[in-house]
Amino acid sequence: MEPLTIFADVIIPLPLPGLYTYRVPFSLNGDVEIGKRVAVQFGKRKIYSALIYSLHENPPAGYEAKYLLSVIDARPVVNQLQLRLWEWISSYYMCTLGEVMYAALPSVLKFQSETRVLLNAEKEIDREGLTDNEFLVIEALEKNKYLTLHDISLIIDLRNTFPLVKALLEKAYIVIEEEVEDKYRPLKVSYVNLTEKTKDEQWMQEVFAKLERKAPRQLEMLMAFYSHIARTRENRIEKGMLLRLAGNNSSALQALVEKEVFTIETEERDRVNTGEMAEGSIVQLSAAQQSSHDQILSAFSEKNVVLLHGITSAGKTEIYINLIRETLRQDKQVLYLLPEIALTTQIITRLRRYLGSGIVIYHSKLNEQERAEIWNKVLERRIQVVIGARSALFLPYADLGFVIADEEHENSYKQFDPAPRYNARDTAVYLSKLHGAKILLGSATPSMESYFNAAGGKYGLVELLTRYGDTPAPELVIVDVSEERRKKTMKSHFSSVLLKEIAGTLEKKEQVILFQNRRGYAPVLECSICAWVPHCKNCDVSMTYHKTSDLLRCHYCGYSHRSPEKCAACGNTYMKMLGFGTEKIEEELAVFFPAARIARMDTDTTRGKNSYQNLIDQFENHNLDILVGTQMIAKGLDFTRVSLVGVVNADSLFNYPDFRASERAFQLITQVSGRAGRRDKRGKVIIQCSKPDHPVLNHIKANDYKAFFKSELRERIRYNYPPVFRLIEITVKARDFDQLNRAAADLTEAIRAQTTAIVLGPEFPQVSRIKNLYLKKIILKADKERSVNAVKEILRQIAGRFKKEYPSLIFQFDPDPQ
DNA sequence: AGCACGCCGACT
DNA sequence: GTCGGCGTGCTC
């Protein structure tokens, strides 16, 4: 019988729209399967690992399909549910499947011809077990520092290249480049053990005597060893641990090894710690927590998504732990999403204590080997609980039962560059729908979007508004800085109240956190007397002052007018400029409190790999008295000795030129306030503001989220913003300024003519030229349920046309922008 | 994304 | 006369 002619539609991991069709050679008919990777030649000489998206027997019209070269995988690396998730992301966030694939797969799984291959220095090669081809490649790698996949394809047949590299990777004889760039993490752990000789008591007596006389440091180390093994009841100790216990004296260790007291044995350890899932200890829930837990379960019987609005220090984590445990009993997988990598490392120890060591962290900063290892273990269902940042969404879960998106309001859930510009929280909602899983969104300050969905009955809502234990709510003091200015009691950026409180706190040997959002640098004009700030008449966002043109400009719609000569509210003629950062605050603090140990925490001081953790450790160990920081310090950190939190300039939060300014101000101030006071100690929060009766401040002070939500919702409805309307932000980029203006104007025109969306712009963003490309932004507002999809569809068509018409321009789409 | 093809300036 | 600059068009 004639064999079947099969065609495979594949995704190429490049930002290309659409799929590409390859013909399957008869010899591979039995091997192809959706979700497996195949090596394909794409273009003149490039080889990529593409992913089989579908299989069929329809020859493509209009061209002759190339043959695919080989099937890389023995079993699919991506399952059907993942493919459906990719489709959804590519359609909702208006990007290509290739871009989603590129973001989703760890790079070990996406070779291409330039991928560099190196020998793995840590692994000894068993030459007997190599095939002829493998031998050839290993030999070539010994002569060269590295080979590209293209180089390898010149040594052995092109068809065999990818499968062979994959086989060598699996045996860990080779590594691919990305890993080497990262600092290589040790695969091996060394243990210190006693030698056989030490069992000879008499010999040991002599050793002791000798050490006592001549080598006290070695004796100290030996004693440390004994006391440790007595405590742990193990017979050996990790080398690093022993060194730490005995004053990091590695020469003493060396000497003891030479005296044949110690031996050092080295073991390989999985990079990824996947111990057994233990039952672990049981978390005892408070009555309030238990009640929330029960409410969540009953809400899940009707709704797939539940929002848990639990105030800071209400103890949400304990509830999560119990829900996770219950999911595991049903033998289903759990995904616990957090917006920041730093938070995942904070919480993992806690989870492991209760749920055993089989919990794994996954995020983009892991090295490639670790990522691939986790990928495979999730695929084989050897990992049941993953805690991770955005990218953890893309792991090959077979059967998710429960998803948590913690701190769901955080804007870092949204990726903005490169595409896919997805929001991990919203994508998680879709992912759980695909799996028939339940998803819990947790926050002390829910996003407008989520609370709107909950209030409208689309999501379940559970509220946990009592603090855990006896922690009293902090006392909030709002300081009117314009009054202090009038009275001349302000010292630079500090009110007399704040200075006095800081002094008092330091005296009590307690710690202070000062919060200043430096990002709000965009200068804002403000009346020096009544604090009136000019707002845009169309958008309700504060206008940004442009010095060169002396104009006030709205960065949303482009509306601009001359900068006012006097205050529209009180007629005062002096308008002052707002905007100062953490650095300035740190500098001035040092003058006011010369004895205090002060540190600053923002993106500038936490750029290094461990600098973030170091700062936190230092502060936690009370090596610092005052920590000045941006919103970074607002995020879920718990310090036990902080009794004072100061918000240096709340105005800059309210005046940020963005329609979410109020929402963010509410969230940030509430979250930083949550850092003040612990256990039985009542903390204090001082908010410096020139408008002490600002409505948002009143809501914060009353700790009344619902009232805030209601008033903010009215504003959002009035100006057609989310959660009632959806936004799509379009960025046009061009090298040529005039062409950019023309294209952006034409595009805006076309969108206005063909869609029902409200169109703002085109407008230059704050930074209007990046890497020699000029930028212009257009914002669409579309009525939520009815028209967003239609608008996107038309937008895709228009975009296709414009890409043809202006081939050198870049058009980017960002649905639900942050 | 990458690479080839193609059309204009400074060089053997 | 050629080498090479990067604009633009295509990749199954």
XYZ file of C-alpha atoms in Angstrom, chain A residues 325-760:
436
model
C -2.998 20.802 50.411
C -6.583 20.009 49.565
C -5.832 20.203 45.825
C -2.889 17.868 46.237
C -5.135 15.315 47.890
C -7.106 15.207 44.649
C -3.796 14.506 42.905
C -3.919 17.699 40.841
C -1.242 20.246 40.106
C -1.016 23.684 41.688
C 0.385 26.922 40.303
C 1.113 29.774 42.702
C 1.869 32.982 40.819
C 3.602 35.997 42.305
C 4.421 39.229 40.503
C 8.080 39.397 41.510
C 10.883 36.880 41.599
C 12.025 38.324 44.925
C 8.707 37.436 46.498
C 8.884 33.839 45.323
C 12.139 33.291 47.199
C 10.650 34.908 50.294
C 7.684 32.624 50.414
C 9.168 29.327 49.303
C 10.712 28.439 52.677
C 7.386 28.967 54.337
C 5.559 26.795 51.841
C 8.158 24.065 52.057
C 7.829 23.979 55.804
C 4.157 23.200 55.514
C 3.925 21.309 52.262
C 7.218 19.491 52.000
C 10.149 20.053 49.692
C 8.497 19.010 46.451
C 7.623 22.613 45.656
C 9.563 24.228 42.911
C 10.334 27.819 41.966
C 10.223 28.767 38.304
C 11.120 32.136 36.822
C 13.183 33.681 34.084
C 16.313 34.151 36.194
C 16.903 30.427 36.597
C 19.647 29.098 34.421
C 18.738 27.120 31.354
C 19.511 23.730 32.786
C 17.304 24.355 35.798
C 14.500 25.594 33.600
C 14.671 22.565 31.346
C 14.783 20.234 34.320
C 11.642 21.742 35.820
C 9.933 21.700 32.445
C 10.542 17.990 32.056
C 9.532 17.160 35.584
C 6.269 19.047 35.283
C 5.678 17.272 31.975
C 6.215 13.915 33.642
C 4.038 15.045 36.556
C 6.887 14.609 38.975
C 6.284 18.153 40.175
C 2.911 18.995 41.655
C 3.351 22.528 42.991
C 5.054 25.346 41.117
C 5.560 28.767 42.596
C 6.682 31.311 40.100
C 6.574 34.577 38.252
C 4.879 35.180 34.891
C 6.771 32.603 32.880
C 5.567 29.774 35.162
C 2.292 29.978 33.230
C 3.951 28.254 30.309
C 5.004 25.006 31.963
C 3.460 21.830 30.515
C 0.865 21.183 33.197
C -1.203 18.109 32.550
C -3.864 18.592 35.146
C -3.993 21.845 37.052
C -6.511 21.845 39.854
C -5.820 25.149 41.532
C -4.132 28.414 40.627
C -3.306 31.319 42.919
C -2.480 34.769 41.575
C -1.242 36.531 44.681
C -0.933 40.326 44.867
C -3.171 40.299 41.827
C -3.255 44.110 41.632
C 0.460 44.361 40.862
C 1.212 45.946 37.522
C 4.356 43.857 37.114
C 2.080 40.977 36.159
C 1.945 42.678 32.812
C 4.821 42.204 30.418
C 5.361 45.127 28.108
C 8.398 44.272 26.073
C 8.887 42.200 24.046
C 5.651 40.661 22.763
C 3.647 38.791 23.946
C 2.483 41.729 26.061
C 0.424 39.569 28.334
C -0.948 40.056 31.789
C -0.082 36.944 33.766
C -3.057 37.318 36.094
C -5.561 37.425 33.246
C -3.743 34.714 31.349
C -3.877 32.568 34.485
C -7.647 32.989 34.562
C -7.809 31.620 31.026
C -5.317 28.860 31.812
C -7.402 27.644 34.714
C -10.491 27.697 32.539
C -8.689 25.420 30.076
C -7.884 22.965 32.851
C -11.247 23.221 34.546
C -9.302 24.465 37.570
C -10.233 26.997 40.224
C -8.316 30.226 40.506
C -7.966 32.472 43.514
C -6.905 36.094 43.096
C -5.501 37.488 46.312
C -4.829 41.073 47.304
C -5.069 43.535 50.145
C -5.845 46.231 47.596
C -7.616 44.590 44.664
C -7.303 46.032 41.194
C -10.289 47.959 39.906
C -10.710 45.302 37.229
C -10.908 42.356 39.590
C -13.092 44.042 42.152
C -15.413 45.192 39.390
C -15.724 41.606 38.185
C -16.368 40.435 41.718
C -18.908 43.156 42.428
C -20.693 42.306 39.189
C -20.935 38.642 40.158
C -18.567 37.372 37.488
C -16.065 36.382 40.189
C -16.778 35.163 43.680
C -15.745 37.545 46.448
C -14.414 36.653 49.867
C -13.337 39.301 52.322
C -10.937 38.842 55.173
C -10.805 42.154 56.909
C -9.537 41.291 60.359
C -5.861 41.249 61.129
C -4.239 38.011 62.149
C -3.535 37.626 65.864
C -3.484 40.769 67.930
C -1.750 42.997 65.413
C -3.407 46.363 65.824
C -3.945 48.486 62.727
C -1.354 51.247 62.426
C -2.203 54.804 63.342
C -2.396 57.022 60.280
C -1.378 60.650 60.551
C -1.815 62.985 57.632
C 0.468 65.980 57.716
C -0.558 69.046 55.760
C 2.711 70.199 54.264
C 1.292 73.382 52.791
C 0.361 74.449 56.280
C 3.783 73.560 57.611
C 5.276 75.496 54.756
C 3.220 78.508 55.640
C 4.305 78.216 59.233
C 7.857 77.696 58.034
C 8.228 74.509 60.049
C 9.104 72.385 57.017
C 12.757 71.494 56.752
C 13.295 70.830 53.082
C 11.102 67.793 52.306
C 10.444 66.910 55.927
C 7.667 68.180 58.121
C 8.333 68.830 61.782
C 5.976 65.984 62.625
C 7.869 63.468 60.529
C 11.266 64.578 61.835
C 10.080 64.318 65.411
C 8.629 60.859 64.859
C 11.780 59.603 63.158
C 13.892 60.861 66.053
C 11.600 59.184 68.580
C 11.631 55.896 66.704
C 15.405 55.840 66.421
C 15.681 56.553 70.110
C 13.570 53.501 70.883
C 15.958 51.493 68.680
C 13.195 50.751 66.239
C 13.292 51.020 62.479
C 11.885 53.484 59.962
C 10.787 53.030 56.365
C 10.451 56.102 54.181
C 8.611 55.813 50.937
C 9.203 58.085 47.969
C 8.109 57.171 44.497
C 10.888 58.500 42.364
C 9.372 57.359 39.101
C 6.995 60.255 39.306
C 9.719 62.510 38.078
C 7.565 63.942 35.345
C 7.384 67.523 36.564
C 3.975 68.651 37.654
C 2.924 72.218 38.224
C 1.290 72.908 41.527
C -0.068 76.019 43.159
C 2.182 76.896 46.069
C -0.737 77.921 48.243
C -3.754 75.747 47.562
C -1.982 72.846 45.800
C -4.189 73.036 42.729
C -2.793 70.938 39.889
C -3.886 71.416 36.279
C -5.721 68.374 34.882
C -6.685 67.489 31.333
C -10.291 68.287 30.522
C -10.665 65.089 28.487
C -8.787 62.519 30.448
C -8.700 63.413 34.122
C -4.967 62.921 34.311
C -2.582 65.593 35.481
C -0.863 67.567 32.760
C 2.878 67.359 32.316
C 4.962 70.486 32.120
C 7.251 70.814 29.112
C 10.007 73.231 29.795
C 11.208 73.845 26.259
C 7.817 74.789 24.885
C 6.424 76.171 28.168
C 3.318 74.094 27.523
C 1.203 71.808 29.622
C 0.475 68.613 27.813
C -1.760 65.622 28.377
C 0.091 62.452 27.536
C -3.114 60.614 26.928
C -4.933 62.613 24.298
C -2.363 65.184 23.315
C -4.414 68.120 24.537
C -2.130 70.981 25.448
C -2.321 74.591 26.463
C -0.076 77.399 27.645
C 1.162 76.935 31.135
C -1.094 78.954 33.410
C 0.145 82.206 34.835
C -1.941 81.888 37.924
C -3.740 79.217 39.862
C -7.218 78.514 38.508
C -8.501 77.793 41.993
C -7.152 80.624 44.140
C -5.558 83.069 41.768
C -2.123 82.811 43.324
C 0.564 83.629 40.778
C 3.305 81.321 41.915
C 3.102 77.815 40.481
C 5.894 75.567 41.644
C 7.362 72.458 40.102
C 7.041 69.126 41.875
C 9.386 66.186 41.614
C 12.252 64.837 43.690
C 13.601 61.352 44.290
C 14.864 58.895 46.886
C 18.458 59.928 46.451
C 17.728 63.442 47.635
C 15.779 62.112 50.612
C 18.621 59.828 51.607
C 21.090 62.686 51.360
C 19.023 65.026 53.504
C 18.276 62.377 56.114
C 21.980 61.924 56.668
C 22.184 65.598 57.572
C 19.269 65.478 59.999
C 20.252 62.150 61.560
C 24.025 61.843 61.291
C 24.162 58.870 63.666
C 21.531 56.796 61.879
C 22.436 53.997 59.516
C 20.551 54.782 56.337
C 20.178 52.846 53.099
C 18.275 53.331 49.915
C 16.377 50.705 48.004
C 15.317 51.366 44.447
C 16.107 50.037 40.995
C 19.453 51.866 41.097
C 20.685 50.210 44.282
C 19.338 46.735 43.600
C 20.701 46.171 40.148
C 23.255 43.549 41.198
C 22.337 39.928 41.539
C 22.190 39.736 45.330
C 21.943 43.378 46.250
C 18.208 43.199 46.836
C 18.504 40.273 49.214
C 21.529 41.826 50.931
C 19.649 45.034 51.647
C 16.715 43.120 53.042
C 18.975 40.955 55.197
C 20.795 43.983 56.530
C 17.596 45.710 57.400
C 16.121 42.590 58.932
C 19.208 42.060 61.089
C 18.941 45.646 62.244
C 22.199 46.722 60.696
C 20.230 49.615 59.305
C 17.928 52.091 61.002
C 16.231 53.808 58.101
C 15.356 52.402 54.714
C 14.403 54.860 51.994
C 12.806 53.295 48.998
C 10.486 53.370 46.045
C 7.486 51.091 45.647
C 9.880 48.197 45.888
C 9.602 48.414 49.674
C 5.826 48.193 49.501
C 5.811 44.683 48.194
C 5.004 42.037 50.733
C 8.075 42.313 52.923
C 7.649 41.709 56.611
C 10.009 43.349 59.049
C 9.528 42.899 62.753
C 11.113 46.059 64.079
C 9.598 48.704 61.849
C 7.338 50.937 63.862
C 7.277 54.026 61.651
C 6.475 54.373 57.982
C 6.642 57.742 56.288
C 5.207 58.652 52.902
C 7.362 61.626 52.003
C 5.301 63.042 49.183
C 1.843 61.636 48.600
C 1.118 64.403 46.096
C 3.501 62.941 43.559
C 1.404 59.772 43.639
C -1.855 61.563 42.988
C -0.355 63.698 40.270
C 1.160 60.952 38.230
C -0.022 61.506 34.652
C -1.986 58.293 34.343
C -5.621 57.466 34.820
C -4.601 54.828 37.345
C -2.882 57.410 39.575
C -5.535 57.266 42.311
C -5.733 53.497 42.234
C -1.975 53.203 42.489
C -1.800 55.791 45.240
C -4.407 53.906 47.225
C -2.594 50.619 46.711
C 0.878 51.905 47.452
C 0.012 53.881 50.556
C -2.093 51.047 51.949
C 0.653 48.530 51.201
C 3.472 50.592 52.728
C 1.316 51.303 55.751
C 1.033 47.572 56.208
C 4.779 47.483 56.904
C 4.331 49.462 60.131
C 3.917 47.592 63.387
C 3.891 43.867 64.019
C 2.344 41.579 66.561
C 1.343 43.477 69.646
C 3.033 46.715 68.633
C 0.982 49.401 67.033
C 2.800 51.091 64.193
C 2.535 54.643 62.975
C 2.208 55.916 59.423
C 2.874 59.529 58.500
C 1.638 60.755 55.172
C 2.954 64.111 53.987
C 0.583 65.715 51.576
C -0.408 69.178 50.502
C -4.044 68.195 50.131
C -4.912 66.557 53.447
C -8.551 66.268 52.477
C -7.904 64.503 49.176
C -10.736 61.957 48.855
C -8.361 59.069 48.250
C -6.524 59.911 51.471
C -9.781 59.839 53.344
C -10.508 56.364 52.017
C -7.038 55.227 52.990
C -7.374 56.697 56.430
C -10.755 55.085 56.959
C -9.279 51.874 55.545
C -12.367 51.759 53.362
C -11.583 49.987 50.126
C -15.204 49.771 49.059
C -15.784 53.497 49.330
C -12.617 54.097 47.350
C -13.754 51.615 44.714
C -17.128 53.259 44.344
C -15.829 56.771 43.918
C -13.032 55.691 41.621
C -15.451 53.654 39.511
C -17.556 56.753 38.965
C -14.494 58.535 37.552
C -13.612 55.601 35.341
C -17.142 55.450 33.953
C -17.177 59.169 33.349
C -13.976 59.124 31.318
C -14.489 55.722 29.661
C -11.623 53.915 31.306
C -11.192 50.354 32.534
C -12.744 48.395 34.101
C -15.776 49.596 32.141
C -13.907 50.172 28.922
C -10.886 48.328 27.588
C -7.806 50.090 26.282
C -5.532 49.155 23.424
C -2.330 51.124 23.109
C -0.749 51.316 19.690
C 2.841 52.413 19.263
C 4.179 53.415 15.875
C 7.945 53.574 15.509
C 9.939 55.003 12.653
C 13.378 56.253 11.874
C 11.993 59.056 9.766
C 10.172 61.724 11.711
C 7.886 62.958 8.934
C 6.974 59.483 7.854
C 6.092 58.655 11.445
C 3.751 61.610 11.677
C 2.118 60.776 8.391
C 1.692 57.072 9.172
C 0.388 57.703 12.683
C -2.120 60.259 11.433
C -3.296 57.953 8.628
C -3.566 55.027 10.999
C -5.570 57.032 13.494
C -7.816 58.200 10.704
C -8.396 54.648 9.480
C -9.206 53.397 12.954
C -11.624 56.254 13.565
C -13.375 55.524 10.306
C -13.659 51.779 10.672
C -14.188 51.033 14.348
C -16.546 52.094 17.078
C -13.635 52.704 19.442
C -12.866 56.061 20.990
C -9.485 57.076 19.623
C -7.009 59.299 21.478
